[in-house]
Amino acid sequence: MILGIETSCDETAAGIVDSAGRMFANVVASQADIHARYGGIVPEVASRQHIRDISPVVRAALEDARLDWSDLDAIAVTNGPGLAGSLMVGVNYAKGAAAVTGKPLIGVNHLVGHVMAAFIRQPSDSNGSTHEAGIVTDTHLPLAEALHRIGGAPAMCLIVSGGHTELVLAERNGSSLSFQLVGETRDDAAGEAFDKAARAIGLPYPGGPEIQRAAENADDEVIPLPRAWIRGTHEFSFSGLKTAVLNRARAEGIYPRSESNRTADENKVANIAKAFQDSVVDVLVTKTISAAIEFDCSAIVLVGGVAANRPLRETMQSKSPLPVVTPPIPLCTDNGAMIARAGLERYQNGARDAYDLDVIPSLRIG
Ligand code: KG4
Ligand code: ZN
C-alpha cells in the first residue's frame, strides 16, 4: 500500500494505491475558490492553505481506505516541479511521517505522476481495466510492462496542464521506464492559455472547465482564431493565441469589463471560447499524432489537467490511428492517487529516498 501526497500547486491531495495499482483512496482539497478572487494562483496563499489542509486530507485518505499508518509500505510525495513553498509543505510532511512510522520515503516527479494517472485501476478491477476512453490496457502491470502489452513501447505522452505542455517519449527500459523530452511549449502552457483566455472573456478561474462549458453554447460555425504550428518542430506556442483572444474580445466590446458591458453578450463569449478551444485542440492533436508516428509509437498517452477537456479527448480518440490511453476525468487534474501510482513504480524498482530529499521547483522530465 503506497500513500501519495501532492502539494505542488493549488490542490492538497492524498491518494492510496495497492501493489496492483488499484486506487483505494483519492482525497483532493482544491484551493480554486480561494485563488479565484485573484484571477490566478497566489503562491504564498497556496502554501499557507496547504499547511492547513495537509493533515486532514491525509487522515481522510487513510480513513477512506480503512487503513492505519502501519498498513502502509511507503510514503510517496511530489518533490517537483511546482511552487517551492507549496512543494515544501508536502515534502516535509512526508519526511515527518516517514521518520515517525519508519516507512520508506519516495520522491515523485509530478509530470511522471500525471503519466501514471493513465495506469490507475479501480479496486473492483481484477484483470485489466476498461478506461472511460474505451481503450483496454492491462494496468495490473507496471507501466513499462503495460506499454509493452499495448504493442511494444514507446508511447508518445502529451502532458498538458496549467504549467506544462510537453511531448515525452516513454520507453521500456528493462523493468523501468525512461522518458525523453521530444517537445514543449516555448511560452505559455496550454492550461495557462485556457486560464488567461477565460479571464479575457470574463470567465472565472480556473478557465479550462469554464471555456469548455461556454463553448457548448456557441454557434456551429465560428470565425477561427490562429494556430501556431511552428512547423518542422515538436514545439508549441500559445501566447499569440492568447493575444488574439484579447484582441477579438476588445473588438467585440467585451474586454475590458465595465459597468456598461457587465452582462456581456453570452453568444459572443461562447463563440470566442469555442474558437479558442478549437485552435488549442487542433494544434495539440495534430502535433501529438505526427510526433507519435515519427517516433514509431504504439500508443498515445494523454494526461494532465487539460486532458480533462472533452473535445480534446474526443478529437484525439477519433483522429489518432494509434490507441489513446487517458485517465478518467477526475484523475487528469492534480491528485494524490497519481503520485501514489508513480511512487509504486519507483518502489517496485527499488528506489528509496533519504531524509535530505529536497524540493526541485524546476524539475524536468526526460
Ligand atoms: O494538472 P493540473 O490540475 O495542475 C497543474 O499541474 O498545472 O492542471 C490544471 C489546468 C488548469 O489550467 C485548468 O484550467 C486546466 O488544467 N483544465 C482544463 C479543464 N479542466 C482543467 N482545461 C481545459 N478543459 C478542461 N475541462
Ligand atoms: Zn499537474
Tab-separated table of C-alpha atoms and ligand atoms in Angstrom:
chain	number	residue	atom	x	y	z
A	1	MET	CA	0.000	0.000	0.000
A	2	ILE	CA	1.540	3.287	-1.145
A	3	LEU	CA	0.413	6.685	0.131
A	4	GLY	CA	0.914	9.521	-2.373
A	5	ILE	CA	0.998	13.148	-1.283
A	6	GLU	CA	0.638	16.060	-3.712
A	7	THR	CA	1.020	19.773	-2.883
A	8	SER	CA	2.863	21.186	-5.899
A	9	CYS	CA	0.271	23.746	-6.934
A	10	ASP	CA	-3.197	24.617	-5.623
A	11	GLU	CA	-4.515	21.174	-4.705
A	12	THR	CA	-3.716	19.495	-1.388
A	13	ALA	CA	-4.147	15.820	-2.204
A	14	ALA	CA	-3.522	12.337	-0.855
A	15	GLY	CA	-4.206	9.003	-2.527
A	16	ILE	CA	-3.529	5.350	-1.845
A	17	VAL	CA	-2.875	2.521	-4.317
A	18	ASP	CA	-2.009	-1.118	-3.728
A	19	SER	CA	0.714	-3.164	-5.373
A	20	ALA	CA	-1.506	-3.794	-8.402
A	21	GLY	CA	-2.068	-0.070	-8.941
A	22	ARG	CA	-5.653	-0.212	-7.639
A	23	MET	CA	-6.890	3.033	-6.117
A	24	PHE	CA	-8.223	2.780	-2.556
A	25	ALA	CA	-8.426	6.471	-1.710
A	26	ASN	CA	-8.157	9.778	-3.519
A	27	VAL	CA	-8.864	12.891	-1.459
A	28	VAL	CA	-8.382	16.311	-3.075
A	29	ALA	CA	-8.826	19.659	-1.311
A	30	SER	CA	-8.886	22.245	-4.088
A	31	GLN	CA	-7.946	25.848	-3.383
A	32	ALA	CA	-9.523	27.050	-6.639
A	33	ASP	CA	-12.202	29.079	-4.842
A	34	ILE	CA	-9.576	30.794	-2.704
A	35	HIS	CA	-7.475	31.847	-5.702
A	36	ALA	CA	-10.461	32.670	-7.949
A	37	ARG	CA	-10.840	36.130	-6.426
A	38	TYR	CA	-7.296	36.969	-7.585
A	39	GLY	CA	-7.834	35.502	-11.069
A	40	GLY	CA	-4.933	33.067	-10.615
A	41	ILE	CA	-2.779	31.298	-8.056
A	42	VAL	CA	-1.074	33.377	-5.367
A	43	PRO	CA	1.898	31.208	-4.268
A	44	GLU	CA	2.112	32.466	-0.698
A	45	VAL	CA	-1.611	31.933	-0.154
A	46	ALA	CA	-1.268	28.444	-1.653
A	47	SER	CA	1.492	27.276	0.701
A	48	ARG	CA	-0.336	28.571	3.766
A	49	GLN	CA	-3.511	26.751	2.716
A	50	HIS	CA	-1.535	23.514	2.157
A	51	ILE	CA	-0.354	23.730	5.774
A	52	ARG	CA	-3.982	23.959	6.956
A	53	ASP	CA	-5.215	21.122	4.731
A	54	ILE	CA	-2.441	18.530	4.633
A	55	SER	CA	-3.174	16.651	7.880
A	56	PRO	CA	-6.953	16.361	7.440
A	57	VAL	CA	-6.524	15.343	3.781
A	58	VAL	CA	-4.055	12.542	4.577
A	59	ARG	CA	-6.183	11.390	7.503
A	60	ALA	CA	-9.265	11.289	5.254
A	61	ALA	CA	-7.379	9.210	2.667
A	62	LEU	CA	-6.352	6.665	5.311
A	63	GLU	CA	-9.945	6.537	6.590
A	64	ASP	CA	-11.383	6.078	3.086
A	65	ALA	CA	-9.002	3.161	2.514
A	66	ARG	CA	-9.720	1.818	6.039
A	67	LEU	CA	-6.014	1.750	6.715
A	68	ASP	CA	-3.723	2.736	9.513
A	69	TRP	CA	-0.238	4.228	9.094
A	70	SER	CA	1.186	0.824	9.997
A	71	ASP	CA	-0.521	-0.749	6.940
A	72	LEU	CA	1.452	1.421	4.527
A	73	ASP	CA	4.548	0.166	2.729
A	74	ALA	CA	5.880	3.531	1.559
A	75	ILE	CA	5.149	7.242	1.516
A	76	ALA	CA	5.494	8.936	-1.871
A	77	VAL	CA	5.467	12.687	-2.340
A	78	THR	CA	5.785	15.177	-5.196
A	79	ASN	CA	9.136	16.957	-4.866
A	80	GLY	CA	8.949	18.881	-8.150
A	81	PRO	CA	8.215	20.614	-10.416
A	82	GLY	CA	5.918	23.173	-8.809
A	83	LEU	CA	5.777	26.141	-6.466
A	84	ALA	CA	8.676	25.980	-3.983
A	85	GLY	CA	6.668	26.916	-0.888
A	86	SER	CA	3.851	24.538	-1.795
A	87	LEU	CA	6.172	21.606	-2.555
A	88	MET	CA	7.907	22.154	0.781
A	89	VAL	CA	4.710	21.515	2.731
A	90	GLY	CA	4.153	18.083	1.180
A	91	VAL	CA	7.806	17.044	1.232
A	92	ASN	CA	8.306	17.983	4.880
A	93	TYR	CA	5.034	16.366	5.907
A	94	ALA	CA	6.072	13.174	4.089
A	95	LYS	CA	9.528	13.206	5.688
A	96	GLY	CA	7.997	13.619	9.138
A	97	ALA	CA	5.542	10.801	8.529
A	98	ALA	CA	8.274	8.544	7.131
A	99	ALA	CA	10.560	9.251	10.081
A	100	VAL	CA	7.873	8.597	12.685
A	101	THR	CA	6.467	5.450	11.057
A	102	GLY	CA	9.778	4.080	9.761
A	103	LYS	CA	8.309	3.723	6.251
A	104	PRO	CA	10.393	4.342	3.119
A	105	LEU	CA	10.220	7.835	1.582
A	106	ILE	CA	9.898	8.141	-2.195
A	107	GLY	CA	10.117	11.409	-4.144
A	108	VAL	CA	7.978	11.629	-7.275
A	109	ASN	CA	8.262	13.856	-10.337
A	110	HIS	CA	4.837	15.497	-10.721
A	111	LEU	CA	4.942	15.069	-14.519
A	112	VAL	CA	5.651	11.343	-14.214
A	113	GLY	CA	2.704	11.296	-11.777
A	114	HIS	CA	0.429	12.720	-14.483
A	115	VAL	CA	1.569	9.999	-16.913
A	116	MET	CA	0.972	7.282	-14.302
A	117	ALA	CA	-2.602	8.509	-13.770
A	118	ALA	CA	-3.398	6.735	-17.045
A	119	PHE	CA	-2.447	3.433	-15.392
A	120	ILE	CA	-4.532	3.512	-12.212
A	121	ARG	CA	-7.133	0.796	-11.739
A	122	GLN	CA	-10.383	0.759	-9.809
A	123	PRO	CA	-10.455	-1.546	-6.737
A	124	SER	CA	-13.049	-3.777	-8.454
A	125	ASP	CA	-10.795	-4.480	-11.447
A	126	SER	CA	-9.367	-7.953	-11.295
A	127	ASN	CA	-7.522	-8.124	-14.550
A	128	GLY	CA	-7.103	-5.175	-16.805
A	129	SER	CA	-9.193	-2.068	-16.794
A	130	THR	CA	-11.515	-0.509	-19.317
A	131	HIS	CA	-10.704	3.152	-19.475
A	132	GLU	CA	-13.521	5.596	-19.997
A	133	ALA	CA	-11.950	6.431	-23.332
A	134	GLY	CA	-12.574	2.871	-24.435
A	135	ILE	CA	-9.032	1.595	-24.563
A	136	VAL	CA	-8.269	-1.584	-22.717
A	137	THR	CA	-4.867	-1.873	-21.115
A	138	ASP	CA	-3.656	-4.381	-18.613
A	139	THR	CA	-2.860	-1.838	-15.953
A	140	HIS	CA	-2.226	-4.505	-13.381
A	141	LEU	CA	1.302	-4.434	-14.697
A	142	PRO	CA	3.912	-1.793	-14.060
A	143	LEU	CA	3.664	0.926	-16.707
A	144	ALA	CA	6.745	-0.327	-18.521
A	145	GLU	CA	5.090	-3.709	-18.917
A	146	ALA	CA	1.702	-2.186	-19.744
A	147	LEU	CA	3.254	-0.191	-22.576
A	148	HIS	CA	4.872	-3.339	-23.847
A	149	ARG	CA	1.492	-5.081	-23.878
A	150	ILE	CA	-0.157	-2.237	-25.786
A	151	GLY	CA	2.027	-3.310	-28.662
A	152	GLY	CA	5.595	-2.634	-27.706
A	153	ALA	CA	6.921	0.634	-26.351
A	154	PRO	CA	7.491	3.507	-26.890
A	155	ALA	CA	4.414	5.603	-26.273
A	156	MET	CA	4.055	9.302	-27.012
A	157	CYS	CA	2.808	11.134	-23.910
A	158	LEU	CA	1.190	14.544	-24.200
A	159	ILE	CA	1.334	16.166	-20.758
A	160	VAL	CA	-0.915	19.243	-20.780
A	161	SER	CA	-1.505	21.110	-17.531
A	162	GLY	CA	-1.557	24.579	-16.044
A	163	GLY	CA	2.223	24.778	-16.043
A	164	HIS	CA	3.324	22.298	-18.711
A	165	THR	CA	2.800	21.360	-22.339
A	166	GLU	CA	5.236	18.597	-23.142
A	167	LEU	CA	5.580	15.752	-25.584
A	168	VAL	CA	7.503	12.972	-23.891
A	169	LEU	CA	8.533	9.624	-25.321
A	170	ALA	CA	8.064	6.859	-22.732
A	171	GLU	CA	10.175	3.808	-23.406
A	172	ARG	CA	10.520	0.491	-21.688
A	173	ASN	CA	13.928	0.074	-20.173
A	174	GLY	CA	14.053	-3.329	-18.520
A	175	SER	CA	11.530	-3.238	-15.705
A	176	SER	CA	11.523	0.536	-15.517
A	177	LEU	CA	10.680	3.373	-17.835
A	178	SER	CA	12.783	6.018	-19.452
A	179	PHE	CA	11.395	9.342	-20.579
A	180	GLN	CA	12.735	11.513	-23.356
A	181	LEU	CA	11.531	15.070	-23.884
A	182	VAL	CA	10.555	15.481	-27.524
A	183	GLY	CA	9.000	18.948	-27.495
A	184	GLU	CA	7.486	21.549	-25.204
A	185	THR	CA	5.916	24.983	-25.241
A	186	ARG	CA	8.075	27.996	-25.982
A	187	ASP	CA	5.877	30.285	-23.919
A	188	ASP	CA	2.510	29.668	-22.214
A	189	ALA	CA	1.337	26.195	-21.189
A	190	ALA	CA	-1.972	25.053	-22.695
A	191	GLY	CA	-3.774	25.242	-19.331
A	192	GLU	CA	-2.305	28.673	-18.670
A	193	ALA	CA	-3.680	29.768	-22.065
A	194	PHE	CA	-7.142	28.450	-21.095
A	195	ASP	CA	-6.932	30.380	-17.823
A	196	LYS	CA	-5.793	33.632	-19.483
A	197	ALA	CA	-8.278	33.396	-22.363
A	198	ALA	CA	-11.082	32.827	-19.845
A	199	ARG	CA	-10.058	35.930	-17.986
A	200	ALA	CA	-10.137	37.997	-21.191
A	201	ILE	CA	-13.744	36.995	-21.876
A	202	GLY	CA	-14.896	37.450	-18.299
A	203	LEU	CA	-14.984	33.809	-17.162
A	204	PRO	CA	-13.675	32.821	-13.700
A	205	TYR	CA	-10.540	30.852	-12.699
A	206	PRO	CA	-9.785	28.023	-13.441
A	207	GLY	CA	-10.575	28.819	-17.045
A	208	GLY	CA	-10.404	25.375	-18.656
A	209	PRO	CA	-13.739	23.957	-17.483
A	210	GLU	CA	-15.390	27.383	-17.921
A	211	ILE	CA	-14.265	27.715	-21.560
A	212	GLN	CA	-15.402	24.165	-22.291
A	213	ARG	CA	-18.836	24.879	-20.804
A	214	ALA	CA	-19.225	28.253	-22.582
A	215	ALA	CA	-18.155	26.736	-25.929
A	216	GLU	CA	-21.009	24.233	-25.763
A	217	ASN	CA	-23.437	27.119	-26.409
A	218	ALA	CA	-21.529	28.557	-29.371
A	219	ASP	CA	-22.814	28.788	-32.938
A	220	ASP	CA	-21.991	25.810	-35.155
A	221	GLU	CA	-19.699	27.962	-37.291
A	222	VAL	CA	-17.387	30.386	-35.523
A	223	ILE	CA	-14.698	32.614	-37.012
A	224	PRO	CA	-11.479	30.691	-36.351
A	225	LEU	CA	-8.570	32.020	-34.294
A	226	PRO	CA	-4.958	31.452	-35.433
A	227	ARG	CA	-2.964	28.267	-34.866
A	228	ALA	CA	0.778	28.391	-34.159
A	229	TRP	CA	2.126	25.302	-35.906
A	230	ILE	CA	5.892	26.010	-35.573
A	231	ARG	CA	6.310	23.536	-38.410
A	232	GLY	CA	9.244	21.186	-38.512
A	233	THR	CA	9.444	21.046	-34.711
A	234	HIS	CA	7.516	19.348	-31.918
A	235	GLU	CA	7.266	22.643	-30.048
A	236	PHE	CA	4.177	24.589	-29.127
A	237	SER	CA	3.302	28.248	-28.643
A	238	PHE	CA	0.109	29.619	-27.145
A	239	SER	CA	0.948	33.232	-26.291
A	240	GLY	CA	-0.061	34.519	-29.741
A	241	LEU	CA	-3.434	32.811	-29.432
A	242	LYS	CA	-3.951	34.426	-26.044
A	243	THR	CA	-3.314	37.848	-27.621
A	244	ALA	CA	-5.702	37.019	-30.481
A	245	VAL	CA	-8.430	36.221	-27.938
A	246	LEU	CA	-7.782	39.517	-26.182
A	247	ASN	CA	-7.959	41.450	-29.464
A	248	ARG	CA	-11.207	39.804	-30.510
A	249	ALA	CA	-12.721	40.328	-27.059
A	250	ARG	CA	-11.803	44.013	-27.361
A	251	ALA	CA	-13.221	44.267	-30.868
A	252	GLU	CA	-16.454	42.639	-29.697
A	253	GLY	CA	-16.704	45.107	-26.809
A	254	ILE	CA	-16.461	42.528	-24.020
A	255	TYR	CA	-12.963	43.471	-22.804
A	256	PRO	CA	-12.198	45.263	-20.578
A	257	ARG	CA	-15.274	44.738	-18.449
A	258	SER	CA	-17.096	47.892	-17.346
A	259	GLU	CA	-20.479	48.737	-15.849
A	260	SER	CA	-21.990	49.089	-19.330
A	261	ASN	CA	-20.942	45.626	-20.554
A	262	ARG	CA	-21.077	43.752	-17.256
A	263	THR	CA	-23.533	41.306	-18.672
A	264	ALA	CA	-21.628	40.700	-21.880
A	265	ASP	CA	-23.387	39.121	-24.807
A	266	GLU	CA	-23.226	35.421	-23.900
A	267	ASN	CA	-23.234	34.409	-27.539
A	268	LYS	CA	-20.076	36.454	-28.184
A	269	VAL	CA	-18.365	34.886	-25.161
A	270	ALA	CA	-19.393	31.392	-26.272
A	271	ASN	CA	-18.133	31.931	-29.826
A	272	ILE	CA	-14.727	33.222	-28.705
A	273	ALA	CA	-14.466	30.341	-26.206
A	274	LYS	CA	-15.162	27.815	-28.969
A	275	ALA	CA	-12.757	29.425	-31.460
A	276	PHE	CA	-10.044	29.375	-28.779
A	277	GLN	CA	-10.715	25.771	-27.758
A	278	ASP	CA	-10.829	24.606	-31.411
A	279	SER	CA	-7.430	26.167	-32.022
A	280	VAL	CA	-5.779	24.586	-28.944
A	281	VAL	CA	-7.302	21.167	-29.622
A	282	ASP	CA	-6.357	21.222	-33.315
A	283	VAL	CA	-2.702	22.036	-32.578
A	284	LEU	CA	-2.349	19.585	-29.657
A	285	VAL	CA	-3.964	16.689	-31.522
A	286	THR	CA	-2.224	17.246	-34.872
A	287	LYS	CA	1.246	17.677	-33.373
A	288	THR	CA	0.911	14.769	-30.933
A	289	ILE	CA	-0.176	12.358	-33.667
A	290	SER	CA	2.603	13.424	-36.019
A	291	ALA	CA	5.212	13.040	-33.249
A	292	ALA	CA	3.819	9.606	-32.349
A	293	ILE	CA	4.076	8.479	-35.969
A	294	GLU	CA	7.554	9.934	-36.424
A	295	PHE	CA	8.838	8.067	-33.348
A	296	ASP	CA	7.117	4.819	-34.356
A	297	CYS	CA	4.980	4.735	-31.231
A	298	SER	CA	2.433	2.088	-30.365
A	299	ALA	CA	0.174	4.334	-28.296
A	300	ILE	CA	-0.605	7.895	-27.282
A	301	VAL	CA	-0.937	8.746	-23.588
A	302	LEU	CA	-2.997	11.917	-22.951
A	303	VAL	CA	-2.652	13.307	-19.412
A	304	GLY	CA	-2.654	16.443	-17.228
A	305	GLY	CA	-5.396	18.884	-16.236
A	306	VAL	CA	-6.183	19.924	-19.823
A	307	ALA	CA	-6.681	16.233	-20.727
A	308	ALA	CA	-9.970	16.630	-18.806
A	309	ASN	CA	-11.185	18.646	-21.805
A	310	ARG	CA	-13.865	16.630	-23.614
A	311	PRO	CA	-13.323	17.962	-27.146
A	312	LEU	CA	-9.578	17.296	-26.747
A	313	ARG	CA	-10.211	13.703	-25.571
A	314	GLU	CA	-12.761	13.041	-28.300
A	315	THR	CA	-10.733	14.589	-31.126
A	316	MET	CA	-7.572	12.721	-30.073
A	317	GLN	CA	-9.556	9.465	-29.978
A	318	SER	CA	-11.201	9.982	-33.339
A	319	LYS	CA	-8.147	11.224	-35.255
A	320	SER	CA	-5.407	9.028	-33.815
A	321	PRO	CA	-4.525	5.901	-35.771
A	322	LEU	CA	-2.980	4.579	-32.517
A	323	PRO	CA	-4.712	3.590	-29.256
A	324	VAL	CA	-5.143	6.558	-26.915
A	325	VAL	CA	-4.771	5.909	-23.187
A	326	THR	CA	-6.148	8.641	-20.958
A	327	PRO	CA	-7.195	8.676	-17.296
A	328	PRO	CA	-10.814	9.132	-16.241
A	329	ILE	CA	-11.521	12.882	-15.990
A	330	PRO	CA	-11.134	13.221	-12.177
A	331	LEU	CA	-7.624	11.725	-12.408
A	332	CYS	CA	-6.478	14.218	-15.073
A	333	THR	CA	-6.214	17.199	-12.737
A	334	ASP	CA	-3.777	17.118	-9.818
A	335	ASN	CA	-4.438	14.317	-7.327
A	336	GLY	CA	-2.672	12.086	-4.810
A	337	ALA	CA	-3.509	8.734	-6.428
A	338	MET	CA	-1.293	9.538	-9.422
A	339	ILE	CA	1.613	10.298	-7.068
A	340	ALA	CA	0.979	7.025	-5.227
A	341	ARG	CA	0.889	5.181	-8.594
A	342	ALA	CA	4.174	6.753	-9.699
A	343	GLY	CA	5.608	6.066	-6.229
A	344	LEU	CA	4.601	2.417	-6.588
A	345	GLU	CA	6.547	2.176	-9.844
A	346	ARG	CA	9.664	3.604	-8.164
A	347	TYR	CA	9.139	1.447	-5.059
A	348	GLN	CA	8.890	-1.716	-7.148
A	349	ASN	CA	12.113	-0.739	-8.903
A	350	GLY	CA	13.895	-0.416	-5.573
A	351	ALA	CA	14.036	3.369	-5.314
A	352	ARG	CA	14.243	4.876	-1.816
A	353	ASP	CA	14.986	8.493	-0.911
A	354	ALA	CA	16.852	9.797	2.111
A	355	TYR	CA	15.621	12.483	4.500
A	356	ASP	CA	17.657	15.071	2.619
A	357	LEU	CA	15.178	14.777	-0.282
A	358	ASP	CA	14.764	18.360	-1.444
A	359	VAL	CA	12.127	20.229	-3.419
A	360	ILE	CA	13.116	20.952	-7.035
A	361	PRO	CA	10.696	23.619	-8.350
A	362	SER	CA	12.065	23.363	-11.909
A	363	LEU	CA	12.444	19.558	-12.023
A	364	ARG	CA	12.202	18.286	-15.614
A	365	ILE	CA	11.088	15.065	-17.196
A	366	GLY	CA	13.394	13.264	-19.598
B	1	KG4	O1	-2.706	19.251	-13.911
B	1	KG4	P1	-3.394	20.389	-13.266
B	1	KG4	O2	-4.521	20.087	-12.313
B	1	KG4	O3	-2.389	21.285	-12.478
B	1	KG4	C1	-1.100	21.554	-12.944
B	1	KG4	O4	-0.212	20.689	-12.757
B	1	KG4	O5	-0.954	22.630	-13.549
B	1	KG4	O6	-3.922	21.319	-14.458
B	1	KG4	C2	-4.667	22.476	-14.202
B	1	KG4	C3	-5.023	23.122	-15.533
B	1	KG4	C4	-5.666	24.493	-15.403
B	1	KG4	O7	-5.014	25.401	-16.256
B	1	KG4	C5	-7.107	24.248	-15.840
B	1	KG4	O8	-7.706	25.387	-16.452
B	1	KG4	C6	-6.943	23.110	-16.822
B	1	KG4	O9	-5.955	22.288	-16.246
B	1	KG4	N1	-8.186	22.351	-17.021
B	1	KG4	C7	-8.848	22.285	-18.187
B	1	KG4	C8	-10.035	21.535	-17.944
B	1	KG4	N2	-10.031	21.157	-16.628
B	1	KG4	C9	-8.891	21.673	-16.081
B	1	KG4	N3	-8.553	22.796	-19.396
B	1	KG4	C10	-9.429	22.574	-20.391
B	1	KG4	N4	-10.582	21.894	-20.243
B	1	KG4	C11	-10.934	21.345	-19.051
B	1	KG4	N5	-12.073	20.668	-18.909
B	2	ZN	ZN	-0.361	18.847	-12.511
